[in-house]
Amino acid sequence: MPRDFPAPPVFADLMEAKARLAPHVHRTPVMTSRSFDAETGARVFFKCETFQRGGAFKFRGAMNAILALPEAARARGVVAYSSGNHAQGLAYAAKIAGIPATIVMPRDAPALKIAATRGYGAEVVFYDRYSESREEIGRRIAEAQDASLIPPFDHPDVIAGQGTATIELLEETGPLDALFVPLGGGGLLAGAALAAQALSPGCRVFGVEPAAGNDGQMSLAKGEIVEIPVPRSIADGAIVTAVGRHNFPVLRDAVTAIETVTDAELVAMMRFHAERMKLYVEPTGCLPGAAIRKQAASLAGKRVGAILSGGNVDLARFAELVLAAGEEAA
Ligand SMILES: *Cc1c(COP(=O)(O)O)cnc(C)c1O
């Protein structure tokens, strides 16, 4: 349900989300690595949302948005347009809630992703990404079915749901000096910043986005949302053209800075997570680790959190990326 602007969520919304989600989400593990700590000089705690339902944190926001709907609206179902983790997160959440879901996907989306979304019982509607507007199609379907359109990040209930990952992390680690979070449209980061502000005051919160698409960094510098052309990066969960309108005020008020990393740095981090930590992380999920490596000089002796946001990447694609980078890259 769209709400009036500006209505950014507050910490109390995150606690409400946490209670609502408790029976449904996995409390994902927090992992550490002696070799990463030795390399960076920091004590780093990785919150592994790779083990969340649907393979990414997106399930939290999707499930919270569904559960927050009034019962009658919920029963009529939900609609999303996404080719990525939000589609799978929402489809899975709808299945658990026992309501219908329609996902608008590009006709040329990876067969595996289409199959996974259908596997959760969602109806998949295709569009042509070069000639049709998915927003338009999504809105039309939502209207025709009287269903609720659930956006991937620009929604208070989605932000509140994503913030529960950071609440869990801080419950486990206690106060942190710094927290690194991937940044796409800002659902995960806005939620993380609200959680950190409340539970670990003084913790510096960093968003991390691909260097090729630093719209978030430019937006914070300019004090307003900056829109860019679709960026090209292997971090496909973070290649958005602009942060959300509900997200921006939270980022502006509660985020310390936005850092950027290159695709090569992401691949090196993917390799590290796999080889040294035995973690299968998608490129977007490698943003925080890669940024911590770059910032190591300022993090020595600090307690640092990192949200490993997801692990949905084809094995063949994973292998292609790490093998192309060669041995030395790690
Ligand atoms: C969606 C996504 C992100 C970015 O989250 P936003 O809320 O859009 O900023 C980061 N990592 C993964 C794995 C994602 O699926």
CSV table of C-alpha atoms in Angstrom, one decimal, residues 6-300:
chain,number,residue,atom,x,y,z
A,6,PRO,CA,7.5,11.7,3.8
A,7,ALA,CA,6.9,8.8,6.1
A,8,PRO,CA,10.3,7.1,6.7
A,9,PRO,CA,10.1,4.3,9.2
A,10,VAL,CA,11.5,4.6,12.7
A,11,PHE,CA,13.2,2.1,15.0
A,12,ALA,CA,9.9,1.1,16.6
A,13,ASP,CA,8.7,-0.1,13.1
A,14,LEU,CA,11.8,-2.4,13.0
A,15,MET,CA,11.0,-3.9,16.4
A,16,GLU,CA,7.4,-4.5,15.2
A,17,ALA,CA,8.8,-6.1,12.1
A,18,LYS,CA,11.1,-8.3,14.2
A,19,ALA,CA,8.2,-9.6,16.2
A,20,ARG,CA,6.1,-10.2,13.1
A,21,LEU,CA,8.9,-12.0,11.3
A,22,ALA,CA,10.1,-14.1,14.2
A,23,PRO,CA,8.2,-17.3,13.3
A,24,HIS,CA,9.2,-17.0,9.6
A,25,VAL,CA,12.8,-15.8,9.1
A,26,HIS,CA,15.9,-17.8,9.8
A,27,ARG,CA,18.2,-16.2,12.4
A,28,THR,CA,21.2,-16.3,10.1
A,29,PRO,CA,24.7,-17.1,11.5
A,30,VAL,CA,27.3,-14.4,12.3
A,31,MET,CA,30.8,-15.6,11.2
A,32,THR,CA,34.3,-14.4,11.7
A,33,SER,CA,37.6,-15.1,9.9
A,34,ARG,CA,41.0,-15.1,11.6
A,35,SER,CA,42.7,-14.5,8.2
A,36,PHE,CA,40.4,-11.6,7.4
A,37,ASP,CA,41.0,-10.1,10.8
A,38,ALA,CA,44.8,-10.6,10.4
A,39,GLU,CA,44.7,-9.0,7.0
A,40,THR,CA,42.6,-5.9,8.0
A,41,GLY,CA,43.6,-5.5,11.6
A,42,ALA,CA,39.9,-5.2,12.5
A,43,ARG,CA,37.6,-7.7,14.2
A,44,VAL,CA,35.0,-8.3,11.6
A,45,PHE,CA,31.6,-9.9,12.1
A,46,PHE,CA,29.8,-11.2,8.9
A,47,LYS,CA,26.0,-11.5,9.1
A,48,CYS,CA,25.4,-14.3,6.6
A,49,GLU,CA,22.1,-13.6,4.9
A,50,THR,CA,23.2,-16.1,2.2
A,51,PHE,CA,21.5,-18.6,4.6
A,52,GLN,CA,18.2,-16.6,4.7
A,53,ARG,CA,15.1,-18.2,3.1
A,54,GLY,CA,15.3,-17.6,-0.6
A,55,GLY,CA,19.1,-17.1,-0.3
A,56,ALA,CA,19.0,-13.4,0.5
A,57,PHE,CA,17.8,-10.8,3.0
A,58,LYS,CA,15.0,-9.8,0.6
A,59,PHE,CA,12.7,-12.3,2.2
A,60,ARG,CA,12.6,-10.2,5.4
A,61,GLY,CA,11.2,-7.1,3.8
A,62,ALA,CA,8.9,-9.0,1.5
A,63,MET,CA,7.4,-11.0,4.3
A,64,ASN,CA,7.1,-8.0,6.6
A,65,ALA,CA,5.3,-6.0,3.9
A,66,ILE,CA,2.8,-8.9,3.3
A,67,LEU,CA,2.2,-9.4,7.0
A,68,ALA,CA,1.6,-5.7,7.5
A,69,LEU,CA,-1.2,-5.6,5.0
A,70,PRO,CA,-4.7,-5.5,6.3
A,71,GLU,CA,-6.1,-9.0,6.1
A,72,ALA,CA,-8.6,-8.4,3.3
A,73,ALA,CA,-5.9,-6.7,1.1
A,74,ARG,CA,-3.4,-9.5,1.9
A,75,ALA,CA,-5.9,-12.2,0.8
A,76,ARG,CA,-6.1,-10.5,-2.6
A,77,GLY,CA,-2.4,-11.1,-3.2
A,78,VAL,CA,0.7,-9.2,-4.1
A,79,VAL,CA,2.5,-8.1,-7.3
A,80,ALA,CA,6.2,-7.3,-7.9
A,81,TYR,CA,8.4,-6.5,-10.8
A,82,SER,CA,11.9,-7.8,-10.4
A,83,SER,CA,14.3,-10.2,-12.1
A,84,GLY,CA,16.3,-10.7,-9.0
A,85,ASN,CA,16.2,-11.6,-5.3
A,86,HIS,CA,13.1,-9.5,-4.5
A,87,ALA,CA,11.0,-11.7,-6.9
A,88,GLN,CA,12.1,-14.9,-5.2
A,89,GLY,CA,11.8,-13.3,-1.7
A,90,LEU,CA,8.3,-12.1,-2.4
A,91,ALA,CA,7.2,-15.3,-4.1
A,92,TYR,CA,8.5,-17.4,-1.2
A,93,ALA,CA,6.9,-15.0,1.4
A,94,ALA,CA,3.5,-15.2,-0.4
A,95,LYS,CA,3.7,-18.9,-0.5
A,96,ILE,CA,4.2,-19.0,3.3
A,97,ALA,CA,1.4,-16.5,3.8
A,98,GLY,CA,-0.8,-18.6,1.6
A,99,ILE,CA,-1.7,-15.8,-0.8
A,100,PRO,CA,-1.3,-15.4,-4.6
A,101,ALA,CA,1.7,-13.6,-6.0
A,102,THR,CA,2.3,-12.3,-9.5
A,103,ILE,CA,5.9,-11.5,-10.6
A,104,VAL,CA,6.6,-9.4,-13.7
A,105,MET,CA,10.0,-10.5,-15.1
A,106,PRO,CA,11.9,-9.8,-18.3
A,107,ARG,CA,11.3,-12.4,-21.0
A,108,ASP,CA,15.1,-12.9,-21.2
A,109,ALA,CA,15.5,-13.5,-17.4
A,110,PRO,CA,17.7,-16.5,-16.5
A,111,ALA,CA,15.7,-19.7,-16.8
A,112,LEU,CA,16.9,-20.7,-13.3
A,113,LYS,CA,15.4,-17.6,-11.8
A,114,ILE,CA,12.1,-18.0,-13.6
A,115,ALA,CA,11.9,-21.7,-12.5
A,116,ALA,CA,12.7,-20.7,-8.9
A,117,THR,CA,10.0,-18.1,-8.8
A,118,ARG,CA,7.5,-20.5,-10.3
A,119,GLY,CA,8.7,-23.1,-7.9
A,120,TYR,CA,7.4,-21.0,-5.1
A,121,GLY,CA,4.0,-21.0,-6.7
A,122,ALA,CA,4.0,-17.5,-8.1
A,123,GLU,CA,2.6,-16.6,-11.5
A,124,VAL,CA,5.2,-15.2,-13.8
A,125,VAL,CA,4.2,-12.5,-16.3
A,126,PHE,CA,6.8,-11.6,-18.9
A,127,TYR,CA,7.6,-8.3,-20.4
A,128,ASP,CA,10.0,-7.1,-23.1
A,129,ARG,CA,12.7,-5.1,-21.3
A,130,TYR,CA,13.5,-3.1,-24.4
A,131,SER,CA,10.0,-2.0,-25.4
A,132,GLU,CA,7.7,-2.3,-22.3
A,133,SER,CA,7.6,-0.7,-18.9
A,134,ARG,CA,7.6,-3.2,-16.1
A,135,GLU,CA,6.3,-0.5,-13.7
A,136,GLU,CA,3.3,0.1,-16.0
A,137,ILE,CA,2.6,-3.7,-16.4
A,138,GLY,CA,3.0,-4.2,-12.6
A,139,ARG,CA,0.5,-1.4,-11.9
A,140,ARG,CA,-2.0,-2.7,-14.4
A,141,ILE,CA,-1.9,-6.2,-13.0
A,142,ALA,CA,-2.2,-4.9,-9.4
A,143,GLU,CA,-5.2,-2.8,-10.4
A,144,ALA,CA,-6.9,-5.6,-12.3
A,145,GLN,CA,-6.5,-8.1,-9.4
A,146,ASP,CA,-7.0,-5.4,-6.7
A,147,ALA,CA,-3.7,-6.8,-5.4
A,148,SER,CA,-0.9,-4.9,-3.6
A,149,LEU,CA,2.3,-3.9,-5.4
A,150,ILE,CA,5.3,-4.5,-3.2
A,151,PRO,CA,8.4,-2.6,-4.4
A,152,PRO,CA,11.9,-4.0,-3.7
A,153,PHE,CA,13.1,-1.1,-1.5
A,154,ASP,CA,11.0,2.0,-1.6
A,155,HIS,CA,8.5,1.1,1.0
A,156,PRO,CA,8.5,1.7,4.9
A,157,ASP,CA,7.6,-1.9,5.7
A,158,VAL,CA,10.2,-3.3,3.4
A,159,ILE,CA,12.9,-1.1,5.0
A,160,ALA,CA,11.7,-2.1,8.5
A,161,GLY,CA,11.9,-5.8,7.5
A,162,GLN,CA,15.4,-5.5,6.1
A,163,GLY,CA,16.5,-3.7,9.3
A,164,THR,CA,15.9,-6.9,11.3
A,165,ALA,CA,19.1,-8.4,9.9
A,166,THR,CA,21.1,-5.7,11.6
A,167,ILE,CA,19.1,-6.0,14.9
A,168,GLU,CA,20.0,-9.7,15.0
A,169,LEU,CA,23.7,-8.9,14.3
A,170,LEU,CA,23.9,-6.3,17.0
A,171,GLU,CA,22.1,-8.6,19.5
A,172,GLU,CA,24.9,-11.0,18.9
A,173,THR,CA,27.9,-8.8,18.8
A,174,GLY,CA,27.0,-5.9,21.1
A,175,PRO,CA,28.0,-2.4,20.1
A,176,LEU,CA,30.1,-2.0,17.0
A,177,ASP,CA,32.5,0.8,15.8
A,178,ALA,CA,31.5,0.5,12.2
A,179,LEU,CA,29.0,-1.3,10.0
A,180,PHE,CA,29.3,-1.9,6.2
A,181,VAL,CA,26.2,-2.6,4.2
A,182,PRO,CA,25.6,-3.1,0.4
A,183,LEU,CA,23.6,-0.3,-1.2
A,184,GLY,CA,21.2,-0.7,-4.1
A,185,GLY,CA,18.0,1.2,-3.7
A,186,GLY,CA,18.7,1.6,0.0
A,187,GLY,CA,16.2,-0.8,1.7
A,188,LEU,CA,18.9,-2.8,3.5
A,189,LEU,CA,21.0,0.2,4.3
A,190,ALA,CA,18.2,2.4,5.6
A,191,GLY,CA,17.1,-0.5,7.9
A,192,ALA,CA,20.6,-1.1,9.0
A,193,ALA,CA,21.2,2.6,9.8
A,194,LEU,CA,18.0,2.8,11.9
A,195,ALA,CA,19.0,-0.3,13.8
A,196,ALA,CA,22.5,0.8,14.4
A,197,GLN,CA,21.4,4.3,15.5
A,198,ALA,CA,19.2,2.8,18.2
A,199,LEU,CA,21.2,-0.2,19.3
A,200,SER,CA,24.8,0.9,18.8
A,201,PRO,CA,24.9,4.7,19.0
A,202,GLY,CA,28.1,6.1,17.7
A,203,CYS,CA,28.6,3.2,15.2
A,204,ARG,CA,29.6,4.6,11.9
A,205,VAL,CA,27.4,3.2,9.1
A,206,PHE,CA,28.8,2.9,5.6
A,207,GLY,CA,26.9,2.0,2.4
A,208,VAL,CA,28.9,0.2,-0.3
A,209,GLU,CA,27.9,0.4,-3.9
A,210,PRO,CA,29.7,-0.5,-7.2
A,211,ALA,CA,32.1,2.2,-8.4
A,212,ALA,CA,30.3,2.0,-11.8
A,213,GLY,CA,27.1,3.2,-10.3
A,214,ASN,CA,27.7,5.5,-7.4
A,215,ASP,CA,24.4,7.3,-7.5
A,216,GLY,CA,24.0,6.8,-3.7
A,217,GLN,CA,27.3,8.6,-3.0
A,218,MET,CA,26.4,11.4,-5.4
A,219,SER,CA,22.9,11.7,-3.8
A,220,LEU,CA,24.4,12.1,-0.3
A,221,ALA,CA,26.9,14.6,-1.5
A,222,LYS,CA,24.2,16.7,-3.3
A,223,GLY,CA,21.6,16.4,-0.6
A,224,GLU,CA,19.0,15.1,-3.0
A,225,ILE,CA,18.3,11.9,-5.0
A,226,VAL,CA,20.6,11.7,-8.1
A,227,GLU,CA,19.5,9.5,-10.9
A,228,ILE,CA,22.0,7.8,-13.2
A,229,PRO,CA,21.7,5.5,-16.3
A,230,VAL,CA,21.6,1.8,-15.6
A,231,PRO,CA,25.1,1.0,-14.4
A,232,ARG,CA,27.2,-1.9,-15.6
A,233,SER,CA,28.6,-4.1,-12.8
A,234,ILE,CA,28.6,-7.7,-11.8
A,235,ALA,CA,26.9,-6.6,-8.5
A,236,ASP,CA,23.4,-7.2,-10.1
A,237,GLY,CA,21.6,-6.7,-6.8
A,238,ALA,CA,22.9,-3.1,-6.6
A,239,ILE,CA,22.6,-1.8,-10.1
A,240,VAL,CA,19.7,0.6,-9.5
A,241,THR,CA,19.4,4.0,-11.1
A,242,ALA,CA,18.4,5.9,-7.9
A,243,VAL,CA,17.8,5.3,-4.2
A,244,GLY,CA,14.2,5.3,-3.1
A,245,ARG,CA,12.2,8.2,-1.8
A,246,HIS,CA,11.5,6.6,1.5
A,247,ASN,CA,15.1,5.5,1.8
A,248,PHE,CA,16.9,8.7,1.0
A,249,PRO,CA,15.9,10.7,4.2
A,250,VAL,CA,17.1,7.9,6.4
A,251,LEU,CA,20.4,7.5,4.5
A,252,ARG,CA,20.9,11.3,4.6
A,253,ASP,CA,20.3,11.5,8.4
A,254,ALA,CA,21.9,8.2,9.6
A,255,VAL,CA,24.6,7.1,7.2
A,256,THR,CA,28.2,8.2,7.7
A,257,ALA,CA,29.4,7.8,4.1
A,258,ILE,CA,29.0,5.7,0.9
A,259,GLU,CA,32.1,3.8,-0.3
A,260,THR,CA,32.6,2.2,-3.7
A,261,VAL,CA,34.4,-0.9,-4.9
A,262,THR,CA,35.3,-2.2,-8.4
A,263,ASP,CA,34.2,-5.4,-10.0
A,264,ALA,CA,37.7,-6.8,-9.7
A,265,GLU,CA,37.7,-6.1,-5.9
A,266,LEU,CA,34.3,-7.9,-5.7
A,267,VAL,CA,35.6,-11.0,-7.5
A,268,ALA,CA,38.7,-11.1,-5.2
A,269,MET,CA,36.3,-10.9,-2.2
A,270,MET,CA,34.1,-13.7,-3.6
A,271,ARG,CA,37.1,-15.8,-3.9
A,272,PHE,CA,38.1,-15.1,-0.3
A,273,HIS,CA,34.7,-15.8,1.1
A,274,ALA,CA,34.6,-19.1,-0.8
A,275,GLU,CA,38.2,-20.3,-0.2
A,276,ARG,CA,38.9,-19.0,3.3
A,277,MET,CA,35.4,-18.9,4.9
A,278,LYS,CA,33.7,-21.6,2.9
A,279,LEU,CA,30.9,-19.1,2.1
A,280,TYR,CA,29.1,-19.0,-1.3
A,281,VAL,CA,28.4,-15.3,-1.8
A,282,GLU,CA,27.0,-13.5,-4.8
A,283,PRO,CA,28.9,-10.5,-6.2
A,284,THR,CA,26.6,-7.9,-4.5
A,285,GLY,CA,27.0,-9.6,-1.2
A,286,CYS,CA,30.8,-9.1,-1.5
A,287,LEU,CA,30.5,-5.3,-1.4
A,288,PRO,CA,31.0,-4.9,2.4
A,289,GLY,CA,34.0,-7.2,2.7
A,290,ALA,CA,35.7,-5.5,-0.3
A,291,ALA,CA,35.1,-2.1,1.2
A,292,ILE,CA,36.5,-3.1,4.6
A,293,ARG,CA,39.7,-4.3,2.8
A,294,LYS,CA,40.1,-0.9,1.2
A,295,GLN,CA,39.4,1.0,4.5
A,296,ALA,CA,41.5,-1.3,6.6
A,297,ALA,CA,43.9,1.5,7.6
A,298,SER,CA,41.1,3.4,9.4
A,299,LEU,CA,39.6,0.2,11.0
A,300,ALA,CA,42.6,-1.2,12.9
